[in-house]
mmCIF file of C-alpha atoms in Angstrom:
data_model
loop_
_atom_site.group_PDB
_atom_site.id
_atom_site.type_symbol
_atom_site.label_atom_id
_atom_site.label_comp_id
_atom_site.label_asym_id
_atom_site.label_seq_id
_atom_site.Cartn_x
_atom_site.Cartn_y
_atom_site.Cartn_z
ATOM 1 C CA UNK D 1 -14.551 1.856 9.762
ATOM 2 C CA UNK D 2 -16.857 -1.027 10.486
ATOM 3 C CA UNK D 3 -15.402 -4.512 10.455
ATOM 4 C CA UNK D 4 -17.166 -8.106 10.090
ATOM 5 C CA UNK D 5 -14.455 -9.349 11.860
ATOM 6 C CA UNK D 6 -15.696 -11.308 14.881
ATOM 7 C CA UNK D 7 -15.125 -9.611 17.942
ATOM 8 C CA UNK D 8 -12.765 -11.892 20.626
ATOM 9 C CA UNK D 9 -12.658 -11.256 23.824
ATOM 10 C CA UNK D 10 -9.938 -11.684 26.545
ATOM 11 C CA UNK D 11 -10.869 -14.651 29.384
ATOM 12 C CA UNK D 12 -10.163 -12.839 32.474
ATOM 13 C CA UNK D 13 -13.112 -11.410 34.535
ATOM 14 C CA UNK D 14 -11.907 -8.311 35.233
ATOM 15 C CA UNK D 15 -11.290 -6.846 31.402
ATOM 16 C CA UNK D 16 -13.914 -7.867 28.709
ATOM 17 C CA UNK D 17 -11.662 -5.605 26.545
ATOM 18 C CA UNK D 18 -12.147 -6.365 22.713
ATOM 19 C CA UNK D 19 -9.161 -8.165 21.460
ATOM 20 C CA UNK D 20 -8.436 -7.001 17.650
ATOM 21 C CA UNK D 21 -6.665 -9.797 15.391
ATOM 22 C CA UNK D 22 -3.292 -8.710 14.577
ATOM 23 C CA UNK D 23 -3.443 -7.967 11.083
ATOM 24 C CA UNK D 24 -6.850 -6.103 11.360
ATOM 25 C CA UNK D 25 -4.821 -3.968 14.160
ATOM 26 C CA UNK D 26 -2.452 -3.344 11.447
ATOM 27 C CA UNK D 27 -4.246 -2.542 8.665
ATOM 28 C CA UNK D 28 -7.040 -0.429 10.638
ATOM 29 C CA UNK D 29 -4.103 1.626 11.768
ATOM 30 C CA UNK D 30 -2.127 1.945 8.158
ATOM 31 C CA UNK D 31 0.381 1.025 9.323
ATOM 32 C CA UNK D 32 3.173 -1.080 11.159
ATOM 33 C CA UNK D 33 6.729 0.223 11.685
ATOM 34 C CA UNK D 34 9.897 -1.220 9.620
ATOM 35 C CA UNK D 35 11.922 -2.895 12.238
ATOM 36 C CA UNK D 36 14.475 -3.516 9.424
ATOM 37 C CA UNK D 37 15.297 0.214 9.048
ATOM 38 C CA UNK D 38 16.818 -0.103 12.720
ATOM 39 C CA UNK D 39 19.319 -2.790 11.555
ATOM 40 C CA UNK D 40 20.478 -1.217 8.832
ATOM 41 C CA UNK D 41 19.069 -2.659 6.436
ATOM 42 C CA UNK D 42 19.755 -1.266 2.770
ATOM 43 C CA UNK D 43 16.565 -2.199 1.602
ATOM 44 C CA UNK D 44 14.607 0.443 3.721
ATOM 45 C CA UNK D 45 14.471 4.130 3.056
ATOM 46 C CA UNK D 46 14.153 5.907 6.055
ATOM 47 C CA UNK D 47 14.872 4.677 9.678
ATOM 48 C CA UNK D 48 11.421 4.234 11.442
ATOM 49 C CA UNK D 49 9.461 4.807 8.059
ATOM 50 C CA UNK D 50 5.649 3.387 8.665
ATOM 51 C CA UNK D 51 5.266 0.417 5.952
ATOM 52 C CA UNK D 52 1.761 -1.174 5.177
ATOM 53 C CA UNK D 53 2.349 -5.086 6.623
ATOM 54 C CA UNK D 54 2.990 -7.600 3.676
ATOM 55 C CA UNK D 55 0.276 -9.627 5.081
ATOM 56 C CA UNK D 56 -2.024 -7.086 4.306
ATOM 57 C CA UNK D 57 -1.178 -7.176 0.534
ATOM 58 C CA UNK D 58 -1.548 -11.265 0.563
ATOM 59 C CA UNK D 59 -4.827 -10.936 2.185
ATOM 60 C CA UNK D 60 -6.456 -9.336 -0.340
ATOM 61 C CA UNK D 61 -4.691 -10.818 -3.311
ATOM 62 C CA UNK D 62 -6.783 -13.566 -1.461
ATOM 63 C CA UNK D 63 -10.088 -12.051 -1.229
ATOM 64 C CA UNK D 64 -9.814 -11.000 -4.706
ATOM 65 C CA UNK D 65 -9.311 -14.680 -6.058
ATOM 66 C CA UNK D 66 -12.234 -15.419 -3.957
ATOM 67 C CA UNK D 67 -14.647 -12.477 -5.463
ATOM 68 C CA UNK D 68 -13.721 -14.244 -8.783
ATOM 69 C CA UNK D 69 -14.492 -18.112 -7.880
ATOM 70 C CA UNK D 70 -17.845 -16.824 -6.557
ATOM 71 C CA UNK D 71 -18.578 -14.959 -9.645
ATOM 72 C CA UNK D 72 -17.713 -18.563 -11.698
ATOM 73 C CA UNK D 73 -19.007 -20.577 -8.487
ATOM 74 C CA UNK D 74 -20.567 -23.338 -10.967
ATOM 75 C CA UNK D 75 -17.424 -23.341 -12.977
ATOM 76 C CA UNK D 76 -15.558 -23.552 -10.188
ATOM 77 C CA UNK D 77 -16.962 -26.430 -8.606
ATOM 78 C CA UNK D 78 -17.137 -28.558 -11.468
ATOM 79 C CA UNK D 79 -13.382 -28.080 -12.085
ATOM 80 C CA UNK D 80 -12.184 -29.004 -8.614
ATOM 81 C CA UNK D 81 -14.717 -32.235 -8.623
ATOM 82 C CA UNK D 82 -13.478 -33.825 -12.123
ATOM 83 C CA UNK D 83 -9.800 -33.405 -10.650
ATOM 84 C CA UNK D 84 -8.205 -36.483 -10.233
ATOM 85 C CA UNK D 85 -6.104 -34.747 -7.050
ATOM 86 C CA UNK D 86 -5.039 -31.755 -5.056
ATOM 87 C CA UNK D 87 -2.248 -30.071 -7.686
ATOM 88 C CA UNK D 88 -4.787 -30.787 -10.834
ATOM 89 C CA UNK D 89 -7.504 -29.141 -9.115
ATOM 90 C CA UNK D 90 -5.282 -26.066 -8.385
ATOM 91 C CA UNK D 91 -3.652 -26.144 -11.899
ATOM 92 C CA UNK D 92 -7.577 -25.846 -13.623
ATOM 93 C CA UNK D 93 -8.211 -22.978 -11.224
ATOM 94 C CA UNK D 94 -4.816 -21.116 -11.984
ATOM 95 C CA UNK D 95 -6.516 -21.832 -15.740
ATOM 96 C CA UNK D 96 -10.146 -21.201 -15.380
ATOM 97 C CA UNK D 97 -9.834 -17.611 -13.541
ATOM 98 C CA UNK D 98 -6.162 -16.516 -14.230
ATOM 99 C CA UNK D 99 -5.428 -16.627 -10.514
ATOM 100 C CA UNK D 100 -2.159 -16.913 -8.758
ATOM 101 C CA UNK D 101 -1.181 -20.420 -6.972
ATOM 102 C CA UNK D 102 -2.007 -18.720 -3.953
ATOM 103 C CA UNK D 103 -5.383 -17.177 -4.976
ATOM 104 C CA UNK D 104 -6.061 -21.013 -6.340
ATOM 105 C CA UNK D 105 -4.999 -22.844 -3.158
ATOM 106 C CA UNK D 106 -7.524 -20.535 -1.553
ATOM 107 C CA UNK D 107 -10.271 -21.123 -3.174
ATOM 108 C CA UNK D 108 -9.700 -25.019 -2.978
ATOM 109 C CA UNK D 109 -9.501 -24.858 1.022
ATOM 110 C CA UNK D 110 -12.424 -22.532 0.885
ATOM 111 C CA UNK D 111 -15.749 -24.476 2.508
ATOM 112 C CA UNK D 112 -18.280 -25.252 0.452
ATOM 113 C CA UNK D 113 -20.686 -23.119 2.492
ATOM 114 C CA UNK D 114 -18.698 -20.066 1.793
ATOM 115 C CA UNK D 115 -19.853 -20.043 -2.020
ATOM 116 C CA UNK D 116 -23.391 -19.104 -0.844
ATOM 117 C CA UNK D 117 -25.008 -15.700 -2.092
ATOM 118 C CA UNK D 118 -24.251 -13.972 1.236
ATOM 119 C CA UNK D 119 -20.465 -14.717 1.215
ATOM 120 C CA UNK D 120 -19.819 -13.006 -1.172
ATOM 121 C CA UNK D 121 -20.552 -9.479 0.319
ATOM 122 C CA UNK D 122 -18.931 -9.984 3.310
ATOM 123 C CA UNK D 123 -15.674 -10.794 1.134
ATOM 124 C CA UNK D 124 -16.207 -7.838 -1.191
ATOM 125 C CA UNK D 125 -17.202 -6.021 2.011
ATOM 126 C CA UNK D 126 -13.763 -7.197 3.793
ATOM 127 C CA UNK D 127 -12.188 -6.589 0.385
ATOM 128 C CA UNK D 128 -12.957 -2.609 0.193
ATOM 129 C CA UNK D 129 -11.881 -1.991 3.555
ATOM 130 C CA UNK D 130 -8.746 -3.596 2.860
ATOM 131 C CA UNK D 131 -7.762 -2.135 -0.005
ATOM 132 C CA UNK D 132 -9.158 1.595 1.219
ATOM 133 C CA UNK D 133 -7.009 0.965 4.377
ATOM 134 C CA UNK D 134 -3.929 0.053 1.956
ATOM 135 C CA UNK D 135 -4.166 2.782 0.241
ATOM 136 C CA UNK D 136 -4.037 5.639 3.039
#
């Protein structure tokens, strides 16, 4: 699976080993254990069971709010400039594309640059892995 996500690297000389974010580590394996299984939690299952990470889920619940601001980019923009402040602006965004607070929050700290064309596959792009690595 083929990531856009930039590669980092570690400082030292020795080891120019790639250095994969943590919650692309996570999702690229499936996986992440349930620590709470091990305190005996109630909530889990099955000691040790392998959980998708919550982040995961809130990541894309992200990208998908984005993928619909781009679609209604003009929309979008007007509705954030005739906002008097912060909370209006995320209140006509909840409105305009039935988005979470989240999802609308988002999209208002998104940079202006990001609405170009070319955005918008990378997010769909970052999208589909996410929610194909979710699933498995």
């Amino acid at each position: 699976m083929t990531t856009y996500a930039p590669m980092i690297t570690r400082g030292s000389t020795r080891s120019r080993r790639p250095v994969v974010p943590a919650l692309w580590r996570q999702v690229v394996r499936g996986a992440s254990l349930d620590h709470s299984a091990s305190k005996g939690d109630d909530r889990s299952v099955h000691p040790g069971t392998i959980e998708p990470d919550r982040s995961a889920y809130t990541q894309l619940e992200i990208y998908e709010g984005l993928l619909r601001a781009f679609d209604r980019r003009t929309e979008v923009l007007e509705a954030i400039a005739d906002a008097p402040d912060r909370e209006v602006a995320v209140l006509r965004l909840r409105e305009l594309l039935d988005v979470t607070h989240l999802q609308a929050a988002a999209i208002l700290d998104t940079q202006l640059h990001r609405f170009a064309a070319g955005s918008r596959e990378r997010v769909a792009h970052r999208a589909a892995e996410l929610r194909e690595a979710l699933i498995r």
